[in-house]
Structure formats: structure tokens, C-alpha cells
CSV table of C-alpha atoms in Angstrom, one decimal:
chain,number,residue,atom,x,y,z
A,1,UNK,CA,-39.4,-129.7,-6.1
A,2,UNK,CA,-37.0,-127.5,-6.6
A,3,UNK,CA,-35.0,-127.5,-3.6
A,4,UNK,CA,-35.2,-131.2,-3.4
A,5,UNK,CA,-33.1,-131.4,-6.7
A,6,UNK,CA,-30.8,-128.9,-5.5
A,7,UNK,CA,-30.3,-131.1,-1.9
A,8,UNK,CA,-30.2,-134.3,-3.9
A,9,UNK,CA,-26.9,-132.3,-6.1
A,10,UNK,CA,-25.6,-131.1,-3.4
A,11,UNK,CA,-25.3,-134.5,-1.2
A,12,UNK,CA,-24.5,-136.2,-4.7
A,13,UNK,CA,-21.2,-133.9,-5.2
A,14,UNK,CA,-20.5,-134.2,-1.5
A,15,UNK,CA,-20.4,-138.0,-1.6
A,16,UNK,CA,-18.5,-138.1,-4.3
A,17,UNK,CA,-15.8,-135.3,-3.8
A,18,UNK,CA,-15.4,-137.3,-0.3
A,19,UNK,CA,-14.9,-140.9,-1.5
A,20,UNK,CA,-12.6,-139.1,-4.4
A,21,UNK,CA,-10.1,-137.4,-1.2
A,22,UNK,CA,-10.4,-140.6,0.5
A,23,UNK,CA,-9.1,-142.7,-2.5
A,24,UNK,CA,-6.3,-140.3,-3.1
A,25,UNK,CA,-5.7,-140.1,1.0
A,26,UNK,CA,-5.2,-144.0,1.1
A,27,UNK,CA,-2.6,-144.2,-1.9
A,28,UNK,CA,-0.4,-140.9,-1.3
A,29,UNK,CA,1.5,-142.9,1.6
A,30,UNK,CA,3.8,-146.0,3.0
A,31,UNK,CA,2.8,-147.6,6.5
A,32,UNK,CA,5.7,-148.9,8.4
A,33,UNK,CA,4.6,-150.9,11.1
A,34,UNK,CA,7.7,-151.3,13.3
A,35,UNK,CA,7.3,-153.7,16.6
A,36,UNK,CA,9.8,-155.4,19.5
A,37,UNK,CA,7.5,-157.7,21.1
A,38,UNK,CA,8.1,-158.0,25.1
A,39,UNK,CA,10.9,-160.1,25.9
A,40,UNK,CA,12.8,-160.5,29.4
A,41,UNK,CA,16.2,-158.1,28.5
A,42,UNK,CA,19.1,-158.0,31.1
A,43,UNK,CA,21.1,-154.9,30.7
A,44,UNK,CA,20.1,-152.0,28.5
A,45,UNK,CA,17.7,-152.9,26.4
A,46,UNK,CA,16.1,-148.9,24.7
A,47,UNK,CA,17.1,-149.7,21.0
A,48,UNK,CA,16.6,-146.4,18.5
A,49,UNK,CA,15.4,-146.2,14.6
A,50,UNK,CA,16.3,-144.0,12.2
A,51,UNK,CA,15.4,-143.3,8.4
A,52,UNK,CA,17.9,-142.5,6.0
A,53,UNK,CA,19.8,-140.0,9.3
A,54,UNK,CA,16.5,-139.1,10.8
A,55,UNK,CA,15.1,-140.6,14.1
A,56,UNK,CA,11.8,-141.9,14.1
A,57,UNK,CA,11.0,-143.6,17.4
A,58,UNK,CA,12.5,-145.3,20.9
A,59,UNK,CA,11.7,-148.8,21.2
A,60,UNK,CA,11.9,-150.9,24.5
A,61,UNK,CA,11.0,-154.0,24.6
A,62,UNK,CA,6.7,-154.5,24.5
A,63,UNK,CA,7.0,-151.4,22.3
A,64,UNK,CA,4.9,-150.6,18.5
A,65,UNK,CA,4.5,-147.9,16.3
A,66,UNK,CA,2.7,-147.3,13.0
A,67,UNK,CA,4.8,-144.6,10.6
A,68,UNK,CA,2.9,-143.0,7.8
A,69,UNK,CA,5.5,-142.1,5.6
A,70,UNK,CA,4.4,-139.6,2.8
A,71,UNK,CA,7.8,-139.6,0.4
A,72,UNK,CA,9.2,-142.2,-1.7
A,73,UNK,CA,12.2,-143.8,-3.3
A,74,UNK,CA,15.4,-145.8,-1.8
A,75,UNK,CA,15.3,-145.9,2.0
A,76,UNK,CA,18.3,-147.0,4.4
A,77,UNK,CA,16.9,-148.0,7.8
A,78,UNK,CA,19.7,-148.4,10.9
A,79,UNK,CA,19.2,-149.6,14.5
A,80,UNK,CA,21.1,-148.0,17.4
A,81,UNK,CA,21.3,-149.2,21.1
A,82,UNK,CA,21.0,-146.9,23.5
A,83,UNK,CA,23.8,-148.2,26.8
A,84,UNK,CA,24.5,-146.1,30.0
A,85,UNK,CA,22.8,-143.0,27.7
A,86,UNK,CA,25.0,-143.1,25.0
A,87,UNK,CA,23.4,-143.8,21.8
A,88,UNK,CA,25.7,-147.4,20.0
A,89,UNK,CA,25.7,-147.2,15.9
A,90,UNK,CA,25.6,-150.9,14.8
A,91,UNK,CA,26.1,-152.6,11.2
A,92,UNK,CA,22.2,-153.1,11.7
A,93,UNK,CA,20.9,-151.8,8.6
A,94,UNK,CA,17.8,-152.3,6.3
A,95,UNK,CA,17.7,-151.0,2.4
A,96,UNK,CA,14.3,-151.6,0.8
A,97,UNK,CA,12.6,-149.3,-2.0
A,98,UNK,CA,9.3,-147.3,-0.4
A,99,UNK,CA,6.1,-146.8,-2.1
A,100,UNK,CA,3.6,-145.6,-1.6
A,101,UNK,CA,0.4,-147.8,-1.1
A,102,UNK,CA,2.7,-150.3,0.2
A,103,UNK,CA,2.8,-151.4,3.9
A,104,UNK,CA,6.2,-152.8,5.5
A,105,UNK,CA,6.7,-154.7,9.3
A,106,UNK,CA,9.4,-154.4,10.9
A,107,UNK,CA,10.4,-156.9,14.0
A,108,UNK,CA,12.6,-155.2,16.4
A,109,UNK,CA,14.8,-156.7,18.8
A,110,UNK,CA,17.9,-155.3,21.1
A,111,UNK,CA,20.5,-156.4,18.3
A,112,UNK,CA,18.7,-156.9,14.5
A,113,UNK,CA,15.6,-155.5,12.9
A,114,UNK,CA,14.1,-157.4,10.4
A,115,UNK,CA,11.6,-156.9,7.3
A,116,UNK,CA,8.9,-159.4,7.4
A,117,UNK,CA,5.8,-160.0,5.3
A,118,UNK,CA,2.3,-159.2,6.2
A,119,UNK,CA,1.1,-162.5,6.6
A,120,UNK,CA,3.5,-162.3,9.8
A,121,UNK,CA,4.1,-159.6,10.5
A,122,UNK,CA,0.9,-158.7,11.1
A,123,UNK,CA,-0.9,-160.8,13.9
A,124,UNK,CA,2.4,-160.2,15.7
A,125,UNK,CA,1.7,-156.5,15.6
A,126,UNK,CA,-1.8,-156.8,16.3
A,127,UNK,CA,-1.3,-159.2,19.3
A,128,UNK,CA,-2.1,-156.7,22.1
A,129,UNK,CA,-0.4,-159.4,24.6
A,130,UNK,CA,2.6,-158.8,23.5
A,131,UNK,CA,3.1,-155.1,24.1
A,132,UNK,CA,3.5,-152.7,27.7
A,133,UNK,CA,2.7,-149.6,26.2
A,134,UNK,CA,0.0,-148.0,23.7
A,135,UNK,CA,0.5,-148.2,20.1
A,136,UNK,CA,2.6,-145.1,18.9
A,137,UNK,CA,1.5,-143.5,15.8
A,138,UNK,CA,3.8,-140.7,13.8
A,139,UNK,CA,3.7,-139.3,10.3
A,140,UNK,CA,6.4,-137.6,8.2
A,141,UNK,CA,6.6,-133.9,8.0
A,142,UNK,CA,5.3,-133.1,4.4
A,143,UNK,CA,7.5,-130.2,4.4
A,144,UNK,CA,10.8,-131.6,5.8
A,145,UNK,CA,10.6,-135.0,4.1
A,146,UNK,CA,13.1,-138.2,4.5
A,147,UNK,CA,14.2,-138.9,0.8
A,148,UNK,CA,14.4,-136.6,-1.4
């Protein structure tokens, strides 16, 4: 009788110390979902992200990648093309607020990136037609983060 309690408590406090860190685990972070569907490209077509200075991923075209993004506050978001190996600045930039909680899609394409909603963006991420390679799937580093 005894031990049954003690099983019962101990199952009990595991259930709910579990659904406790996955509540906290599914709030302490931003998703960016980030996406160039496949299009026919003539010329260089590898186009580079970066947060804030910090590069996050290499897109060609029929590429995706989910970003778990840990930090929060004012983020600037810039596209570079990549031509004969040299990486291209552009005036391509993207200034939204993170939180976390929140999930943001990003379409990419060789010359604009652009913020859409969910309702969008998406099917078009999830549309495994549109897409050569596997989803990619990155995370900050906790202890080097983006914004400060």
C-alpha cells in the first residue's frame, strides 16, 4: 500500500515537473522560419543572412531553415549576395522587434527578403515541393547571444 503511494507521488511530481519545463521550453524563444522557394536563377544565385552582424545561414534557391532564437529586443536583418565568391552587401534590410513566443517567415529571394504573416508564410514553408535540400535547423548560442 505503501509503495503504491510512494509510485503514484513519484509519477505525479514527474508529470508535473515535465509539463512545467515543457511550458517554460516553448515560451523562452523566437522561431524564424526563413525560406527561398526554388526558382530557375541565371547567374549567381547563393544569397547570405545575417542578424544584427552575425551570419546565420546560406540560402540557394529551394533552400529552408528554422532559427530558434533564444534573445530578444530590436533586431536588424540584412541580405548579402554572394557573386564570383565575393560576399555583395545590399540596402536589403529587415528591422522588426523579437519576442519571444513569437514565430516570424521570412521569403527569400536573390535580391529582397520579405516578412510575411503565418497565414502565408506558412504552407509556403511547409510545401516540401518547393525545396532541393532538407530543412536546416540552427539555434543561437545561449552564451554568445545576437542582441544584447
Amino acid at each position: 500500500m505503501k509503495t503504491r503511494f510512494i509510485i503514484r507521488s513519484l509519477v505525479f511530481f514527474i508529470l508535473i515537473f515535465s509539463l512545467g519545463i515543457s511550458a517554460f521550453a516553448q515560451g523562452n524563444h523566437a522561431i524564424f522560419y526563413l525560406y527561398r522557394p526554388k526558382k530557375i536563377s541565371i547567374g549567381p544565385s547563393l544569397i547570405k543572412i545575417y542578424f544584427k552582424d552575425r551570419l546565420v545561414g546560406s540560402f540557394e534557391s529551394g533552400s529552408r531553415m528554422k532559427y530558434k532564437m533564444y534573445s530578444e529586443g530590436d533586431l536588424t536583418i540584412s541580405l548579402h549576395k554572394v557573386a564570383m565568391g565575393n560576399t555583395i552587401s545590399t540596402n536589403n534590410k529587415l528591422s522588426l522587434e523579437v519576442k519571444n513566443g513569437k514565430e516570424y517567415y521570412i521569403r527569400l529571394n536573390f535580391t529582397q527578403m520579405q516578412l510575411v504573416d503565418a497565414a502565408e508564410g506558412k504552407p509556403e514553408f511547409n510545401e516540401a515541393t518547393e525545396y532541393r535540400t532538407d530543412l536546416v535547423q540552427q539555434e543561437e548560442d545561449i552564451n554568445i547571444p545576437i542582441l544584447t
